[in-house]
Short mmCIF file of C-alpha atoms in Angstrom, two decimals:
data_model
loop_
_atom_site.label_atom_id
_atom_site.label_comp_id
_atom_site.label_asym_id
_atom_site.label_seq_id
_atom_site.Cartn_x
_atom_site.Cartn_y
_atom_site.Cartn_z
CA MET A 1 -36.90 11.16 5.34
CA ASP A 2 -35.57 9.80 2.03
CA ARG A 3 -32.99 12.56 1.99
CA LEU A 4 -31.54 11.22 5.22
CA VAL A 5 -31.28 7.60 4.08
CA ALA A 6 -28.42 8.06 1.61
CA PRO A 7 -26.22 10.11 3.98
CA ARG A 8 -26.80 7.61 6.78
CA ALA A 9 -26.05 4.66 4.51
CA ARG A 10 -22.96 6.44 3.27
CA ALA A 11 -21.81 7.10 6.83
CA ARG A 12 -22.41 3.50 7.90
CA LEU A 13 -20.50 2.12 4.92
CA GLY A 14 -17.68 4.60 5.42
CA ASP A 15 -17.43 3.77 9.11
CA ALA A 16 -17.37 0.04 8.34
CA LEU A 17 -14.57 0.45 5.79
CA PHE A 18 -12.61 2.72 8.10
CA SER A 19 -12.95 0.26 10.98
CA ARG A 20 -11.65 -2.60 8.81
CA VAL A 21 -8.68 -0.63 7.54
CA ALA A 22 -7.76 1.41 10.61
CA GLY A 23 -8.67 -1.01 13.40
CA PRO A 24 -10.15 -0.39 16.86
CA SER A 25 -7.79 2.54 17.52
CA GLY A 26 -8.54 4.16 14.18
CA ALA A 27 -10.49 7.15 15.46
CA GLU A 28 -7.95 7.88 18.17
CA ASN A 29 -5.05 7.60 15.72
CA ARG A 30 -6.83 9.78 13.15
CA SER A 31 -7.29 12.53 15.70
CA ARG A 32 -3.66 12.35 16.79
CA ILE A 33 -2.37 12.29 13.21
CA HIS A 34 -4.34 15.25 11.91
CA ASP A 35 -4.90 17.39 14.98
CA THR A 36 -1.53 17.29 16.75
CA PRO A 37 0.48 20.47 16.05
CA GLY A 38 4.06 20.25 14.91
CA PRO A 39 6.27 19.88 11.82
CA ARG A 40 5.56 17.08 9.34
CA TRP A 41 7.82 15.15 7.01
CA PHE A 42 5.65 16.29 4.09
CA ALA A 43 3.78 19.46 3.24
CA PRO A 44 0.01 19.18 2.68
CA GLU A 45 0.40 19.96 -1.02
CA ASP A 46 3.06 17.28 -1.64
CA PRO A 47 1.92 14.56 -4.10
CA ILE A 48 2.48 11.85 -1.48
CA CYS A 49 -0.37 13.30 0.58
CA ARG A 50 -2.67 13.13 -2.43
CA VAL A 51 -1.68 9.58 -3.39
CA HIS A 52 -1.85 8.05 0.09
CA GLY A 53 -5.19 9.68 0.82
CA ASP A 54 -6.96 8.37 -2.29
CA ALA A 55 -9.21 5.29 -2.56
CA SER A 56 -6.89 3.92 -5.25
CA MET A 57 -4.66 2.78 -2.38
CA PHE A 58 -7.05 -0.15 -1.87
CA VAL A 59 -6.09 -1.45 -5.32
CA GLY A 60 -2.45 -0.43 -5.01
CA GLY A 61 -2.06 -2.18 -1.67
CA LEU A 62 -3.33 -5.51 -3.00
CA SER A 63 -1.16 -5.22 -6.09
CA ALA A 64 1.89 -4.41 -3.95
CA LEU A 65 1.39 -7.56 -1.86
CA LEU A 66 1.26 -9.69 -4.99
CA LEU A 67 4.34 -8.09 -6.51
CA GLN A 68 6.36 -8.21 -3.28
CA SER A 69 5.67 -11.93 -2.91
CA LEU A 70 7.82 -12.67 -5.96
CA HIS A 71 11.05 -12.27 -3.99
CA PRO A 72 11.63 -15.69 -2.35
CA ARG A 73 13.39 -14.35 0.74
CA ALA A 74 10.87 -11.57 1.29
CA MET A 75 8.01 -14.02 0.85
CA ALA A 76 9.57 -16.52 3.24
CA ALA A 77 9.81 -13.83 5.90
CA VAL A 78 6.18 -12.84 5.38
CA ALA A 79 4.96 -16.44 5.44
CA ALA A 80 6.85 -17.28 8.64
CA HIS A 81 6.51 -14.09 10.65
CA SER A 82 3.76 -11.72 9.45
CA GLY A 83 0.69 -13.69 10.51
CA TYR A 84 -1.11 -12.65 7.35
CA ARG A 85 -3.24 -15.81 7.40
CA GLY A 86 -4.16 -15.84 11.06
CA ASP A 87 -4.64 -12.07 11.35
CA PRO A 88 -4.85 -10.50 7.87
CA TRP A 89 -6.90 -7.54 9.07
CA GLY A 90 -4.42 -6.84 11.84
CA ARG A 91 -1.60 -6.75 9.32
CA LEU A 92 -3.60 -4.42 7.06
CA GLN A 93 -4.40 -2.15 9.99
CA ARG A 94 -0.77 -1.95 11.09
CA THR A 95 0.33 -1.10 7.55
CA SER A 96 -2.34 1.54 7.00
CA THR A 97 -1.59 3.12 10.40
CA PHE A 98 2.12 3.25 9.57
CA LEU A 99 1.41 4.96 6.24
CA ALA A 100 -0.94 7.44 7.90
CA PHE A 101 1.54 8.43 10.61
CA THR A 102 4.51 8.75 8.25
CA THR A 103 2.56 10.64 5.58
CA TYR A 104 0.39 12.97 7.66
CA GLY A 105 1.52 12.77 11.29
CA THR A 106 4.03 14.92 13.11
CA ALA A 107 7.71 14.28 12.45
CA GLU A 108 8.03 12.92 15.98
CA ASP A 109 5.19 10.44 15.52
CA ALA A 110 6.44 9.47 12.05
CA GLN A 111 9.87 8.64 13.45
CA ARG A 112 8.27 6.72 16.31
CA ALA A 113 6.32 4.62 13.78
CA VAL A 114 9.50 3.92 11.83
CA ASP A 115 11.41 2.97 14.98
CA ALA A 116 8.67 0.47 15.91
CA VAL A 117 8.86 -1.20 12.49
CA ARG A 118 12.65 -1.35 12.58
CA ALA A 119 12.52 -2.97 16.01
CA VAL A 120 10.25 -5.70 14.62
CA HIS A 121 12.46 -6.18 11.56
CA ALA A 122 15.53 -6.60 13.76
CA ARG A 123 14.00 -9.72 15.32
CA VAL A 124 12.92 -11.43 12.09
CA ARG A 125 15.39 -14.07 10.96
CA GLY A 126 15.06 -17.41 9.23
CA ARG A 127 15.66 -19.53 6.16
CA THR A 128 13.68 -20.10 3.00
CA PRO A 129 12.43 -23.62 2.23
CA ASP A 130 15.56 -23.93 0.06
CA GLY A 131 17.79 -23.14 3.04
CA GLU A 132 18.70 -19.59 2.03
CA PRO A 133 19.06 -17.30 5.07
CA TYR A 134 17.11 -14.07 5.32
CA ARG A 135 16.67 -11.21 7.76
CA ALA A 136 13.97 -8.58 7.55
CA ASP A 137 16.38 -5.69 8.12
CA ASP A 138 18.53 -6.65 5.13
CA PRO A 139 18.78 -3.36 3.16
CA HIS A 140 18.50 -5.28 -0.12
CA LEU A 141 15.19 -6.89 0.86
CA LEU A 142 13.96 -3.60 2.29
CA GLU A 143 14.69 -1.99 -1.07
CA TRP A 144 12.62 -4.60 -2.93
CA VAL A 145 9.66 -4.15 -0.60
CA HIS A 146 9.97 -0.38 -0.94
CA VAL A 147 10.20 -0.20 -4.74
CA ALA A 148 7.40 -2.74 -5.24
CA GLU A 149 5.15 -0.76 -2.91
CA VAL A 150 5.93 2.67 -4.36
CA ASP A 151 5.50 1.42 -7.92
CA SER A 152 2.17 -0.24 -7.09
CA PHE A 153 0.78 2.78 -5.25
CA LEU A 154 1.78 5.08 -8.09
CA ARG A 155 0.39 2.79 -10.81
CA ALA A 156 -2.91 2.52 -8.93
CA HIS A 157 -3.18 6.27 -8.45
CA GLN A 158 -2.44 7.02 -12.07
CA ARG A 159 -5.12 4.58 -13.23
CA TYR A 160 -7.79 4.91 -10.52
CA GLY A 161 -6.97 8.06 -8.56
CA ALA A 162 -9.36 11.00 -8.48
CA ARG A 163 -6.59 13.39 -9.57
CA PRO A 164 -3.72 11.62 -11.38
CA LEU A 165 -0.30 13.21 -11.09
CA GLY A 166 1.64 14.99 -13.78
CA SER A 167 5.08 13.67 -14.73
CA ALA A 168 6.94 16.06 -12.41
CA GLU A 169 4.54 15.21 -9.60
CA CYS A 170 5.19 11.50 -10.15
CA ASP A 171 8.91 12.12 -9.64
CA ALA A 172 8.09 14.19 -6.56
CA TYR A 173 6.02 11.31 -5.17
CA VAL A 174 8.90 8.85 -5.62
CA ALA A 175 11.30 11.32 -3.99
CA SER A 176 8.98 11.83 -1.00
CA ALA A 177 8.55 8.08 -0.58
CA ALA A 178 12.34 7.82 -0.54
CA ARG A 179 12.30 9.87 2.69
CA THR A 180 10.37 7.08 4.42
CA GLY A 181 12.39 4.38 2.69
CA ARG A 182 15.67 5.78 3.98
CA ALA A 183 14.25 6.01 7.49
CA LEU A 184 13.34 2.31 7.32
CA GLY A 185 16.83 1.30 6.24
CA VAL A 186 16.82 1.41 2.43
CA LEU A 187 20.28 2.62 1.51
CA ARG A 188 19.64 4.37 -1.81
CA PRO A 189 15.92 4.52 -2.54
CA PRO A 190 15.02 5.77 -6.03
CA ARG A 191 14.04 9.41 -6.33
CA THR A 192 12.52 9.50 -9.83
CA VAL A 193 10.12 7.30 -11.78
CA ARG A 194 12.94 6.35 -14.14
CA GLU A 195 15.12 5.21 -11.25
CA LEU A 196 12.17 3.33 -9.78
CA ARG A 197 11.61 1.38 -13.01
CA GLU A 198 15.34 0.67 -13.30
CA ARG A 199 15.50 -0.73 -9.76
CA ILE A 200 12.54 -3.03 -10.35
CA GLU A 201 14.10 -4.26 -13.57
CA ALA A 202 17.38 -4.92 -11.74
CA PHE A 203 15.54 -7.14 -9.24
CA ARG A 204 13.93 -9.33 -11.88
CA PRO A 205 16.67 -12.02 -11.98
CA GLU A 206 16.02 -12.62 -8.25
CA LEU A 207 12.25 -12.97 -8.57
CA ARG A 208 10.28 -16.17 -8.99
CA GLY A 209 6.95 -17.65 -8.13
CA THR A 210 7.51 -19.92 -5.15
CA GLU A 211 4.78 -22.15 -3.78
CA ALA A 212 4.47 -19.76 -0.84
CA ALA A 213 3.95 -16.84 -3.24
CA ARG A 214 1.30 -18.68 -5.26
CA ASP A 215 -0.42 -19.77 -2.05
CA ALA A 216 -0.44 -16.17 -0.81
CA ALA A 217 -1.93 -15.00 -4.12
CA ARG A 218 -4.71 -17.58 -3.84
CA PHE A 219 -5.42 -16.50 -0.28
CA ILE A 220 -5.44 -12.79 -1.13
CA LEU A 221 -7.55 -13.10 -4.26
CA LEU A 222 -9.77 -16.13 -3.71
CA ARG A 223 -10.07 -16.79 0.03
CA PRO A 224 -10.19 -13.43 1.83
CA PRO A 225 -11.70 -13.49 5.33
CA LEU A 226 -14.77 -11.49 4.35
CA PRO A 227 -18.53 -11.93 4.77
CA TRP A 228 -20.27 -13.00 1.59
CA PRO A 229 -21.92 -9.61 0.86
CA ALA A 230 -18.45 -8.06 0.71
CA ARG A 231 -17.01 -10.66 -1.66
CA PRO A 232 -18.26 -9.20 -4.99
CA PRO A 233 -16.72 -5.71 -4.54
CA TYR A 234 -13.55 -7.29 -3.16
CA THR A 235 -13.36 -9.50 -6.26
CA LEU A 236 -13.46 -6.35 -8.38
CA LEU A 237 -10.62 -4.87 -6.31
CA GLY A 238 -8.63 -8.06 -6.78
CA ALA A 239 -9.15 -8.06 -10.54
CA ALA A 240 -8.03 -4.44 -10.71
CA ALA A 241 -4.95 -5.24 -8.58
CA VAL A 242 -3.95 -8.10 -10.89
CA ALA A 243 -4.43 -5.87 -13.93
CA LEU A 244 -1.94 -3.40 -12.43
CA LEU A 245 0.85 -5.97 -12.25
CA PRO A 246 3.56 -5.89 -14.90
CA PRO A 247 2.86 -8.63 -17.48
CA TRP A 248 6.01 -10.55 -16.49
CA ALA A 249 4.74 -10.86 -12.90
CA ARG A 250 1.58 -12.80 -13.76
CA ALA A 251 2.77 -16.27 -14.81
CA PRO A 252 5.03 -16.88 -11.77
CA LEU A 253 1.99 -16.33 -9.55
CA GLY A 254 -0.30 -18.46 -11.70
CA LEU A 255 -2.32 -15.42 -12.76
CA PRO A 256 -3.64 -15.13 -16.32
CA LEU A 257 -2.70 -12.39 -18.76
CA LEU A 258 -5.95 -11.39 -20.50
CA PRO A 259 -5.44 -7.93 -22.02
CA ARG A 260 -8.89 -7.61 -23.59
CA THR A 261 -10.71 -8.80 -20.49
CA GLU A 262 -8.68 -6.43 -18.35
CA ARG A 263 -9.25 -3.53 -20.70
CA TRP A 264 -13.00 -4.01 -20.98
CA CYS A 265 -13.82 -5.54 -17.59
CA ALA A 266 -11.14 -5.20 -14.89
CA ALA A 267 -10.28 -1.55 -15.54
CA PRO A 268 -13.90 -0.29 -15.52
CA ALA A 269 -14.65 -2.45 -12.48
CA GLY A 270 -11.63 -0.98 -10.67
CA THR A 271 -12.79 2.52 -11.52
CA ALA A 272 -16.29 1.79 -10.24
CA VAL A 273 -15.26 0.18 -6.95
CA THR A 274 -12.66 2.84 -6.10
CA ALA A 275 -15.26 5.53 -6.86
CA ALA A 276 -17.67 3.79 -4.50
CA ILE A 277 -15.04 3.59 -1.75
CA ARG A 278 -14.14 7.25 -2.29
CA TRP A 279 -17.82 8.21 -1.99
CA ALA A 280 -18.31 6.18 1.19
CA MET A 281 -15.18 7.39 2.95
CA HIS A 282 -15.30 11.03 1.90
CA ARG A 283 -13.94 13.38 4.53
CA PRO A 284 -12.21 16.76 4.32
CA PRO A 285 -8.82 16.05 2.69
CA PRO A 286 -6.08 15.30 5.23
CA ALA A 287 -4.03 18.19 3.83
CA GLU A 288 -6.81 20.66 4.66
CA ARG A 289 -7.25 19.34 8.18
CA GLY A 290 -3.55 18.90 8.87
CA ALA A 291 -2.53 22.31 7.53
CA ARG A 292 -4.24 23.98 10.46
CA ALA A 293 -2.10 22.03 12.95
CA ALA A 294 1.07 21.40 11.00
CA GLY A 295 3.22 24.39 11.84
CA PRO A 296 6.41 24.25 9.72
CA ALA A 297 5.81 21.81 6.87
CA ARG A 298 8.96 19.68 6.99
CA SER A 299 11.42 18.30 9.48
CA GLU A 300 14.52 16.69 7.99
#
């Protein structure tokens, strides 16, 4: 009997996490993504499949949200149109479903997911509190969102991933992510880690910690809509996400820079919580499942 308790507890925890991240249509989408035959944008062995399928994405996703909020126009669009406060889980589920379809789904389904996002972006218009106009399909803003996301996902994987990438694989990950970035409307997405770092550095004069950005950081890190038993592990995820941020990104968001604390506390905590998530959600790797249905690997 005792031998059955751990597997059942693991399955329950994994199902609960999957339901939160993937939403009510998660099982249906998972089956479609991995079992539908046809060409994919990426081959199963591509680094992007390894990165996006790892538990480190939980840390990388939180860190990406914090970093992206530093662009005033991008943050204004999120605050006014994304519904992250009223429906934060819905936003997470839409994002995770988009990443799953574009990374592992058929080329047809990946393009359909991109088209749906572009249709939403085309309707998002407004002004920042300072009166500066923005539109969600602005290629410049799309580039910032893209580079902040790719950098955060890669940083998280290299620190907390089960199998960190080699230097050539890191470049390959950035190049694969550029495929999705171009489809979304980014004009010249970076294709190497060096280009990625250069683009982020080029954006720095435009970045600042607005009140909306600091408010979003407080909501994400301190007031998540979670039951109390889930708060401690989420706090560890949040600490790990903050530790991933570049040092210059902390002060504008009102976040402390505590190198020793991060080295001795946040990093080990991030390793522990991602390992626990990986254990709970373990399934056959998407590449192994998808390879049986993929047909030709790529469709350009």
